[in-house]
PDB file of C-alpha atoms in Angstrom:
ATOM      1  CA  MET A   1      -9.649   8.630 -85.076  1.00 93.00           C
ATOM      2  CA  THR A   2     -11.145   5.149 -84.665  1.00 98.00           C
ATOM      3  CA  LYS A   3     -14.925   5.362 -84.233  1.00 98.00           C
ATOM      4  CA  VAL A   4     -16.208   3.153 -81.400  1.00 98.00           C
ATOM      5  CA  PHE A   5     -19.558   1.359 -81.343  1.00 98.00           C
ATOM      6  CA  GLN A   6     -20.867  -0.101 -78.086  1.00 98.00           C
ATOM      7  CA  ASP A   7     -24.520  -0.300 -79.110  1.00 98.00           C
ATOM      8  CA  LEU A   8     -24.830  -3.221 -81.535  1.00 98.00           C
ATOM      9  CA  GLN A   9     -28.131  -2.028 -82.995  1.00 98.00           C
ATOM     10  CA  GLU A  10     -26.439   1.243 -83.890  1.00 98.00           C
ATOM     11  CA  TRP A  11     -23.546  -0.665 -85.415  1.00 98.00           C
ATOM     12  CA  MET A  12     -25.785  -2.949 -87.509  1.00 98.00           C
ATOM     13  CA  SER A  13     -27.695   0.020 -88.848  1.00 98.00           C
ATOM     14  CA  PHE A  14     -24.425   1.690 -89.796  1.00 98.00           C
ATOM     15  CA  ARG A  15     -23.030  -1.542 -91.293  1.00 98.00           C
ATOM     16  CA  GLY A  16     -26.021  -1.635 -93.652  1.00 97.00           C
ATOM     17  CA  SER A  17     -25.459   1.928 -94.838  1.00 98.00           C
ATOM     18  CA  ALA A  18     -24.012   3.211 -98.100  1.00 98.00           C
ATOM     19  CA  HIS A  19     -20.681   3.803 -96.342  1.00 97.00           C
ATOM     20  CA  PHE A  20     -19.838   0.112 -96.919  1.00 98.00           C
ATOM     21  CA  LEU A  21     -21.205  -0.157-100.452  1.00 97.00           C
ATOM     22  CA  ASN A  22     -18.742  -1.915-102.784  1.00 97.00           C
ATOM     23  CA  LYS A  23     -16.027  -1.806-100.091  1.00 98.00           C
ATOM     24  CA  LYS A  24     -13.806  -4.687 -98.991  1.00 98.00           C
ATOM     25  CA  VAL A  25     -13.984  -5.073 -95.207  1.00 98.00           C
ATOM     26  CA  GLY A  26     -11.296  -6.623 -93.033  1.00 98.00           C
ATOM     27  CA  PHE A  27     -11.893  -7.661 -89.431  1.00 99.00           C
ATOM     28  CA  VAL A  28      -9.619  -8.357 -86.464  1.00 99.00           C
ATOM     29  CA  PRO A  29     -11.355  -9.719 -83.334  1.00 98.00           C
ATOM     30  CA  THR A  30      -9.425  -9.223 -80.072  1.00 98.00           C
ATOM     31  CA  MET A  31      -9.871  -9.245 -76.313  1.00 98.00           C
ATOM     32  CA  GLY A  32      -7.873  -6.036 -75.933  1.00 98.00           C
ATOM     33  CA  ALA A  33      -4.580  -5.480 -74.078  1.00 97.00           C
ATOM     34  CA  LEU A  34      -3.198  -4.988 -77.578  1.00 98.00           C
ATOM     35  CA  HIS A  35       0.424  -5.748 -78.440  1.00 97.00           C
ATOM     36  CA  GLU A  36       2.562  -5.941 -81.549  1.00 97.00           C
ATOM     37  CA  GLY A  37       1.035  -9.308 -82.480  1.00 98.00           C
ATOM     38  CA  HIS A  38      -2.419  -7.748 -82.691  1.00 98.00           C
ATOM     39  CA  LEU A  39      -1.093  -4.714 -84.508  1.00 98.00           C
ATOM     40  CA  SER A  40       0.454  -6.946 -87.200  1.00 98.00           C
ATOM     41  CA  LEU A  41      -3.031  -8.322 -87.908  1.00 98.00           C
ATOM     42  CA  PHE A  42      -4.493  -4.831 -88.168  1.00 98.00           C
ATOM     43  CA  ARG A  43      -1.686  -3.731 -90.499  1.00 98.00           C
ATOM     44  CA  LYS A  44      -2.347  -6.674 -92.789  1.00 98.00           C
ATOM     45  CA  SER A  45      -6.058  -5.876 -92.853  1.00 98.00           C
ATOM     46  CA  LEU A  46      -5.365  -2.206 -93.574  1.00 98.00           C
ATOM     47  CA  SER A  47      -3.124  -3.176 -96.492  1.00 98.00           C
ATOM     48  CA  GLU A  48      -5.660  -5.557 -98.031  1.00 98.00           C
ATOM     49  CA  ASN A  49      -9.039  -3.899 -97.479  1.00 98.00           C
ATOM     50  CA  ASP A  50     -10.871  -0.603 -97.939  1.00 98.00           C
ATOM     51  CA  ILE A  51     -12.262  -0.620 -94.385  1.00 98.00           C
ATOM     52  CA  THR A  52     -10.826  -2.270 -91.267  1.00 98.00           C
ATOM     53  CA  VAL A  53     -12.975  -3.110 -88.253  1.00 99.00           C
ATOM     54  CA  GLY A  54     -11.710  -4.377 -84.918  1.00 98.00           C
ATOM     55  CA  SER A  55     -13.439  -5.666 -81.824  1.00 98.00           C
ATOM     56  CA  ILE A  56     -12.451  -5.621 -78.178  1.00 98.00           C
ATOM     57  CA  PHE A  57     -14.511  -7.977 -76.051  1.00 98.00           C
ATOM     58  CA  VAL A  58     -13.177 -10.050 -73.163  1.00 98.00           C
ATOM     59  CA  ASN A  59     -15.367 -13.080 -73.699  1.00 98.00           C
ATOM     60  CA  PRO A  60     -16.342 -14.746 -70.393  1.00 98.00           C
ATOM     61  CA  THR A  61     -17.693 -17.898 -72.058  1.00 98.00           C
ATOM     62  CA  GLN A  62     -14.237 -19.021 -73.161  1.00 98.00           C
ATOM     63  CA  PHE A  63     -12.678 -18.814 -69.670  1.00 97.00           C
ATOM     64  CA  ASN A  64     -12.856 -22.082 -67.747  1.00 92.00           C
ATOM     65  CA  ASN A  65     -10.923 -20.450 -64.873  1.00 92.00           C
ATOM     66  CA  PRO A  66     -12.777 -17.526 -63.217  1.00 93.00           C
ATOM     67  CA  GLU A  67      -9.509 -16.182 -61.742  1.00 93.00           C
ATOM     68  CA  ASP A  68      -7.978 -16.017 -65.210  1.00 94.00           C
ATOM     69  CA  LEU A  69     -10.928 -13.938 -66.406  1.00 96.00           C
ATOM     70  CA  LYS A  70     -10.712 -11.649 -63.378  1.00 95.00           C
ATOM     71  CA  LYS A  71      -6.985 -11.000 -63.934  1.00 95.00           C
ATOM     72  CA  TYR A  72      -7.117 -10.610 -67.722  1.00 96.00           C
ATOM     73  CA  PRO A  73      -5.391  -7.274 -68.537  1.00 96.00           C
ATOM     74  CA  LYS A  74      -7.551  -4.377 -69.752  1.00 96.00           C
ATOM     75  CA  ASP A  75      -6.587  -0.885 -70.942  1.00 96.00           C
ATOM     76  CA  LEU A  76      -9.196   0.396 -73.389  1.00 97.00           C
ATOM     77  CA  GLU A  77      -7.780   3.924 -73.584  1.00 97.00           C
ATOM     78  CA  LYS A  78      -4.327   2.651 -74.522  1.00 98.00           C
ATOM     79  CA  ASP A  79      -5.810   0.210 -77.041  1.00 98.00           C
ATOM     80  CA  LEU A  80      -7.865   2.952 -78.710  1.00 98.00           C
ATOM     81  CA  ASN A  81      -4.822   5.182 -79.023  1.00 98.00           C
ATOM     82  CA  MET A  82      -2.923   2.386 -80.740  1.00 98.00           C
ATOM     83  CA  LEU A  83      -5.769   1.674 -83.173  1.00 98.00           C
ATOM     84  CA  SER A  84      -6.271   5.356 -83.965  1.00 98.00           C
ATOM     85  CA  GLN A  85      -2.576   5.792 -84.692  1.00 98.00           C
ATOM     86  CA  LEU A  86      -2.691   2.842 -87.076  1.00 98.00           C
ATOM     87  CA  GLY A  87      -5.738   4.236 -88.866  1.00 98.00           C
ATOM     88  CA  VAL A  88      -8.245   1.499 -87.982  1.00 98.00           C
ATOM     89  CA  ASP A  89     -11.668   2.712 -89.062  1.00 98.00           C
ATOM     90  CA  PHE A  90     -14.099   1.201 -86.557  1.00 98.00           C
ATOM     91  CA  LEU A  91     -14.108  -0.690 -83.272  1.00 98.00           C
ATOM     92  CA  ILE A  92     -16.898  -2.734 -81.736  1.00 98.00           C
ATOM     93  CA  ASN A  93     -16.708  -2.729 -77.927  1.00 98.00           C
ATOM     94  CA  PRO A  94     -19.946  -4.257 -76.620  1.00 98.00           C
ATOM     95  CA  SER A  95     -21.040  -5.440 -73.189  1.00 98.00           C
ATOM     96  CA  PHE A  96     -21.756  -9.067 -72.320  1.00 98.00           C
ATOM     97  CA  GLU A  97     -25.507  -8.396 -72.366  1.00 98.00           C
ATOM     98  CA  ARG A  98     -25.322  -7.037 -75.914  1.00 98.00           C
ATOM     99  CA  ILE A  99     -23.263  -9.943 -77.265  1.00 98.00           C
ATOM    100  CA  TYR A 100     -25.260 -12.551 -75.338  1.00 98.00           C
ATOM    101  CA  PRO A 101     -28.904 -11.378 -75.187  1.00 97.00           C
ATOM    102  CA  ASP A 102     -29.719 -15.129 -74.941  1.00 97.00           C
ATOM    103  CA  SER A 103     -27.415 -15.462 -71.854  1.00 97.00           C
ATOM    104  CA  TYR A 104     -25.405 -18.055 -73.816  1.00 98.00           C
ATOM    105  CA  ARG A 105     -28.324 -20.419 -74.336  1.00 98.00           C
ATOM    106  CA  TYR A 106     -27.155 -21.076 -77.881  1.00 98.00           C
ATOM    107  CA  LYS A 107     -23.611 -22.070 -78.714  1.00 98.00           C
ATOM    108  CA  VAL A 108     -21.424 -23.443 -81.499  1.00 98.00           C
ATOM    109  CA  VAL A 109     -19.806 -26.792 -80.696  1.00 98.00           C
ATOM    110  CA  ASP A 110     -17.075 -28.671 -82.539  1.00 98.00           C
ATOM    111  CA  ASN A 111     -16.865 -32.430 -82.020  1.00 97.00           C
ATOM    112  CA  GLU A 112     -13.395 -33.145 -83.341  1.00 97.00           C
ATOM    113  CA  ILE A 113     -10.536 -30.615 -83.444  1.00 97.00           C
ATOM    114  CA  SER A 114     -11.526 -29.002 -80.140  1.00 97.00           C
ATOM    115  CA  HIS A 115     -11.200 -32.267 -78.176  1.00 97.00           C
ATOM    116  CA  ASP A 116      -7.401 -32.197 -78.215  1.00 97.00           C
ATOM    117  CA  LEU A 117      -4.642 -29.832 -77.054  1.00 98.00           C
ATOM    118  CA  CYS A 118      -6.132 -26.734 -75.337  1.00 97.00           C
ATOM    119  CA  GLY A 119      -9.677 -28.077 -75.648  1.00 96.00           C
ATOM    120  CA  LYS A 120      -8.718 -31.165 -73.663  1.00 96.00           C
ATOM    121  CA  HIS A 121      -7.242 -29.070 -70.858  1.00 95.00           C
ATOM    122  CA  ARG A 122      -9.827 -26.240 -70.916  1.00 96.00           C
ATOM    123  CA  PRO A 123     -13.354 -27.726 -70.976  1.00 95.00           C
ATOM    124  CA  GLY A 124     -15.842 -25.530 -72.827  1.00 96.00           C
ATOM    125  CA  HIS A 125     -13.145 -23.079 -73.985  1.00 97.00           C
ATOM    126  CA  PHE A 126     -13.655 -23.553 -77.722  1.00 98.00           C
ATOM    127  CA  ASP A 127     -17.458 -23.554 -77.431  1.00 98.00           C
ATOM    128  CA  GLY A 128     -17.112 -20.005 -76.132  1.00 98.00           C
ATOM    129  CA  VAL A 129     -14.541 -19.038 -78.756  1.00 98.00           C
ATOM    130  CA  LEU A 130     -16.548 -20.351 -81.713  1.00 98.00           C
ATOM    131  CA  THR A 131     -19.803 -18.900 -80.458  1.00 98.00           C
ATOM    132  CA  VAL A 132     -18.454 -15.387 -79.962  1.00 98.00           C
ATOM    133  CA  VAL A 133     -16.501 -15.454 -83.233  1.00 98.00           C
ATOM    134  CA  MET A 134     -19.609 -16.482 -85.178  1.00 98.00           C
ATOM    135  CA  LYS A 135     -21.568 -13.655 -83.519  1.00 98.00           C
ATOM    136  CA  LEU A 136     -18.847 -11.146 -84.364  1.00 98.00           C
ATOM    137  CA  LEU A 137     -18.513 -12.345 -87.964  1.00 98.00           C
ATOM    138  CA  ASN A 138     -22.293 -12.031 -88.377  1.00 98.00           C
ATOM    139  CA  LEU A 139     -22.133  -8.497 -86.973  1.00 98.00           C
ATOM    140  CA  VAL A 140     -19.218  -7.267 -89.072  1.00 98.00           C
ATOM    141  CA  LEU A 141     -19.864  -9.260 -92.278  1.00 98.00           C
ATOM    142  CA  PRO A 142     -16.208  -8.966 -93.349  1.00 98.00           C
ATOM    143  CA  ASN A 143     -14.679 -10.164 -96.562  1.00 98.00           C
ATOM    144  CA  ARG A 144     -11.576 -11.206 -94.627  1.00 98.00           C
ATOM    145  CA  ALA A 145     -10.896 -11.904 -90.942  1.00 99.00           C
ATOM    146  CA  TYR A 146      -7.418 -12.199 -89.458  1.00 98.00           C
ATOM    147  CA  PHE A 147      -6.210 -14.543 -86.722  1.00 98.00           C
ATOM    148  CA  GLY A 148      -2.735 -15.067 -85.275  1.00 98.00           C
ATOM    149  CA  GLU A 149      -1.119 -18.481 -85.672  1.00 98.00           C
ATOM    150  CA  LYS A 150       0.037 -18.497 -82.047  1.00 97.00           C
ATOM    151  CA  ASP A 151      -3.505 -19.749 -81.373  1.00 98.00           C
ATOM    152  CA  TYR A 152      -3.224 -22.185 -84.281  1.00 98.00           C
ATOM    153  CA  GLN A 153      -5.899 -24.583 -82.998  1.00 98.00           C
ATOM    154  CA  GLN A 154      -8.303 -21.637 -82.687  1.00 98.00           C
ATOM    155  CA  PHE A 155      -7.412 -20.504 -86.223  1.00 98.00           C
ATOM    156  CA  LEU A 156      -8.170 -23.980 -87.637  1.00 98.00           C
ATOM    157  CA  LEU A 157     -11.460 -24.214 -85.745  1.00 98.00           C
ATOM    158  CA  VAL A 158     -12.660 -20.797 -86.938  1.00 98.00           C
ATOM    159  CA  LYS A 159     -11.593 -21.553 -90.531  1.00 98.00           C
ATOM    160  CA  GLU A 160     -13.463 -24.897 -90.477  1.00 98.00           C
ATOM    161  CA  MET A 161     -16.523 -23.320 -88.816  1.00 98.00           C
ATOM    162  CA  ALA A 162     -16.770 -20.635 -91.495  1.00 98.00           C
ATOM    163  CA  LYS A 163     -16.508 -23.311 -94.180  1.00 98.00           C
ATOM    164  CA  ALA A 164     -19.068 -25.597 -92.504  1.00 98.00           C
ATOM    165  CA  PHE A 165     -21.659 -22.828 -92.186  1.00 98.00           C
ATOM    166  CA  PHE A 166     -21.086 -21.443 -95.729  1.00 98.00           C
ATOM    167  CA  MET A 167     -19.969 -18.087 -94.360  1.00 98.00           C
ATOM    168  CA  SER A 168     -18.799 -15.589 -96.990  1.00 97.00           C
ATOM    169  CA  VAL A 169     -15.551 -14.709 -95.249  1.00 98.00           C
ATOM    170  CA  GLU A 170     -11.925 -15.652 -95.868  1.00 98.00           C
ATOM    171  CA  ILE A 171     -10.210 -16.663 -92.618  1.00 98.00           C
ATOM    172  CA  ILE A 172      -6.553 -15.637 -92.813  1.00 98.00           C
ATOM    173  CA  GLY A 173      -3.844 -16.949 -90.491  1.00 98.00           C
ATOM    174  CA  CYS A 174      -0.928 -14.617 -89.752  1.00 98.00           C
ATOM    175  CA  PRO A 175       2.542 -15.556 -88.439  1.00 97.00           C
ATOM    176  CA  THR A 176       3.283 -15.404 -84.715  1.00 98.00           C
ATOM    177  CA  VAL A 177       5.052 -12.227 -83.614  1.00 98.00           C
ATOM    178  CA  ARG A 178       7.814 -12.720 -81.035  1.00 98.00           C
ATOM    179  CA  ASP A 179       9.803 -10.442 -78.755  1.00 97.00           C
ATOM    180  CA  GLU A 180      13.594 -10.226 -78.757  1.00 96.00           C
ATOM    181  CA  THR A 181      13.850 -13.350 -76.528  1.00 96.00           C
ATOM    182  CA  GLY A 182      11.750 -15.453 -78.889  1.00 97.00           C
ATOM    183  CA  LEU A 183       8.689 -15.417 -76.634  1.00 97.00           C
ATOM    184  CA  ALA A 184       5.388 -15.268 -78.539  1.00 98.00           C
ATOM    185  CA  MET A 185       3.555 -11.999 -77.958  1.00 97.00           C
ATOM    186  CA  SER A 186       0.510 -12.456 -75.703  1.00 97.00           C
ATOM    187  CA  SER A 187      -1.689 -10.192 -73.602  1.00 97.00           C
ATOM    188  CA  ARG A 188      -1.028 -12.538 -70.688  1.00 96.00           C
ATOM    189  CA  ASN A 189       2.689 -11.722 -70.857  1.00 97.00           C
ATOM    190  CA  GLU A 190       1.804  -8.470 -69.045  1.00 95.00           C
ATOM    191  CA  ARG A 191       1.111 -10.537 -65.923  1.00 96.00           C
ATOM    192  CA  LEU A 192       4.604 -12.038 -65.804  1.00 97.00           C
ATOM    193  CA  ASN A 193       7.199 -10.650 -63.386  1.00 97.00           C
ATOM    194  CA  ASP A 194      10.866 -10.360 -64.422  1.00 96.00           C
ATOM    195  CA  GLN A 195      11.787 -13.864 -63.231  1.00 96.00           C
ATOM    196  CA  GLN A 196       8.747 -15.399 -64.887  1.00 97.00           C
ATOM    197  CA  LYS A 197       9.612 -13.678 -68.175  1.00 97.00           C
ATOM    198  CA  ILE A 198      12.918 -15.546 -68.135  1.00 96.00           C
ATOM    199  CA  LEU A 199      11.053 -18.837 -67.681  1.00 97.00           C
ATOM    200  CA  ALA A 200       8.615 -17.878 -70.453  1.00 98.00           C
ATOM    201  CA  ALA A 201      11.559 -17.290 -72.809  1.00 97.00           C
ATOM    202  CA  ASP A 202      12.923 -20.703 -71.768  1.00 97.00           C
ATOM    203  CA  PHE A 203       9.571 -22.246 -72.715  1.00 98.00           C
ATOM    204  CA  ALA A 204       9.799 -20.757 -76.227  1.00 97.00           C
ATOM    205  CA  ARG A 205      13.461 -21.767 -76.619  1.00 97.00           C
ATOM    206  CA  ILE A 206      12.971 -25.362 -75.447  1.00 97.00           C
ATOM    207  CA  LEU A 207       9.842 -25.828 -77.544  1.00 98.00           C
ATOM    208  CA  LYS A 208      11.751 -24.715 -80.650  1.00 96.00           C
ATOM    209  CA  ALA A 209      14.868 -26.837 -79.973  1.00 95.00           C
ATOM    210  CA  PRO A 210      15.305 -29.933 -82.188  1.00 93.00           C
ATOM    211  CA  SER A 211      14.802 -32.469 -79.414  1.00 93.00           C
ATOM    212  CA  SER A 212      12.217 -35.112 -78.554  1.00 96.00           C
ATOM    213  CA  ILE A 213       8.962 -34.247 -76.840  1.00 97.00           C
ATOM    214  CA  GLU A 214      10.104 -36.202 -73.779  1.00 97.00           C
ATOM    215  CA  SER A 215      13.368 -34.249 -73.620  1.00 97.00           C
ATOM    216  CA  ALA A 216      11.526 -30.927 -73.971  1.00 97.00           C
ATOM    217  CA  GLN A 217       9.165 -31.862 -71.142  1.00 96.00           C
ATOM    218  CA  GLU A 218      12.072 -32.821 -68.901  1.00 96.00           C
ATOM    219  CA  LYS A 219      13.963 -29.585 -69.620  1.00 96.00           C
ATOM    220  CA  MET A 220      10.886 -27.487 -68.887  1.00 97.00           C
ATOM    221  CA  ALA A 221      10.249 -29.338 -65.638  1.00 94.00           C
ATOM    222  CA  GLU A 222      13.884 -28.821 -64.625  1.00 94.00           C
ATOM    223  CA  SER A 223      13.445 -25.065 -65.257  1.00 92.00           C
ATOM    224  CA  GLY A 224      10.401 -24.965 -62.992  1.00 93.00           C
ATOM    225  CA  ILE A 225       7.855 -24.734 -65.795  1.00 97.00           C
ATOM    226  CA  LYS A 226       4.611 -26.674 -65.259  1.00 97.00           C
ATOM    227  CA  VAL A 227       3.632 -28.378 -68.523  1.00 97.00           C
ATOM    228  CA  ASP A 228       0.044 -28.927 -69.616  1.00 97.00           C
ATOM    229  CA  TYR A 229       1.082 -30.605 -72.840  1.00 98.00           C
ATOM    230  CA  ILE A 230       3.647 -30.777 -75.603  1.00 98.00           C
ATOM    231  CA  LYS A 231       2.395 -32.518 -78.728  1.00 97.00           C
ATOM    232  CA  GLU A 232       3.090 -32.667 -82.429  1.00 97.00           C
ATOM    233  CA  LYS A 233       0.181 -32.386 -84.821  1.00 97.00           C
ATOM    234  CA  TRP A 234      -0.631 -30.730 -88.186  1.00 97.00           C
ATOM    235  CA  GLY A 235       3.097 -30.417 -88.919  1.00 97.00           C
ATOM    236  CA  ARG A 236       3.643 -28.349 -85.768  1.00 98.00           C
ATOM    237  CA  ARG A 237       4.848 -28.788 -82.215  1.00 98.00           C
ATOM    238  CA  PHE A 238       2.389 -27.339 -79.708  1.00 98.00           C
ATOM    239  CA  GLY A 239       3.017 -26.483 -76.098  1.00 98.00           C
ATOM    240  CA  ALA A 240       0.977 -25.129 -73.209  1.00 98.00           C
ATOM    241  CA  VAL A 241       2.491 -24.365 -69.815  1.00 98.00           C
ATOM    242  CA  HIS A 242       1.806 -22.597 -66.543  1.00 97.00           C
ATOM    243  CA  ILE A 243       4.341 -20.113 -65.239  1.00 97.00           C
ATOM    244  CA  GLY A 244       3.073 -19.091 -61.843  1.00 95.00           C
ATOM    245  CA  ASP A 245      -0.640 -18.609 -62.376  1.00 94.00           C
ATOM    246  CA  VAL A 246      -0.218 -17.511 -66.017  1.00 96.00           C
ATOM    247  CA  ARG A 247      -0.997 -20.012 -68.782  1.00 97.00           C
ATOM    248  CA  LEU A 248       0.963 -19.581 -72.015  1.00 98.00           C
ATOM    249  CA  ILE A 249       0.677 -21.375 -75.340  1.00 98.00           C
ATOM    250  CA  ASP A 250       2.915 -21.538 -78.371  1.00 98.00           C
ATOM    251  CA  ASN A 251       3.600 -23.605 -81.473  1.00 98.00           C
ATOM    252  CA  ILE A 252       6.327 -23.934 -84.089  1.00 97.00           C
ATOM    253  CA  GLN A 253       6.513 -25.686 -87.466  1.00 95.00           C
ATOM    254  CA  VAL A 254       8.436 -28.991 -87.468  1.00 93.00           C
TER     255      VAL A 254
END
């Protein structure tokens, strides 16, 4: 049974106990609404570490759209059952007030990588991501932390942040997990209706097709998909789109 900590003082006291002495600790930060993509990260941590810690915290500071935050899917009971079945040792599930006792006065800001792609279209998003990830890494003090490559820009930013601040943690990127249609697993997929799921699969298929960026944009527009961007960078093709009021991202190697 996964043991849950909501009180961060209690967690920090426990983290400093003999239970963790000479143990390798893996960490998987999430916002809940867990799916097979998340579970693949937990499985990797469980296979590589003595103790695996997860977190579920829907972080308001990374949402530039209040409606997106309000509609973000939540099912803590289901998530806990999944983690317990996997054998995850501990879960941190704090409130906003416990994670942000400073009310977000202090933040981590990147002045390069975050200015493109999702950062360009979601002002302040990566400030919130980096700030909460640094807080969580400082709380868990893991040897390894696992991030999915679907959010490849986020993975790069966290990896560079850890390096810049001399943090003793290895940031590990893990391959994107897809459903049978090729759509990248995402908590936001839960908000798609049947017709929108077809469009979402079209997004993944068109992004992967060996065609020009201009051609991909045209095909998506013809399908009724609203494109934020399609861009090639870091040896990958990135895409972000809106299907109804749901924003999806993906990337593939090129």
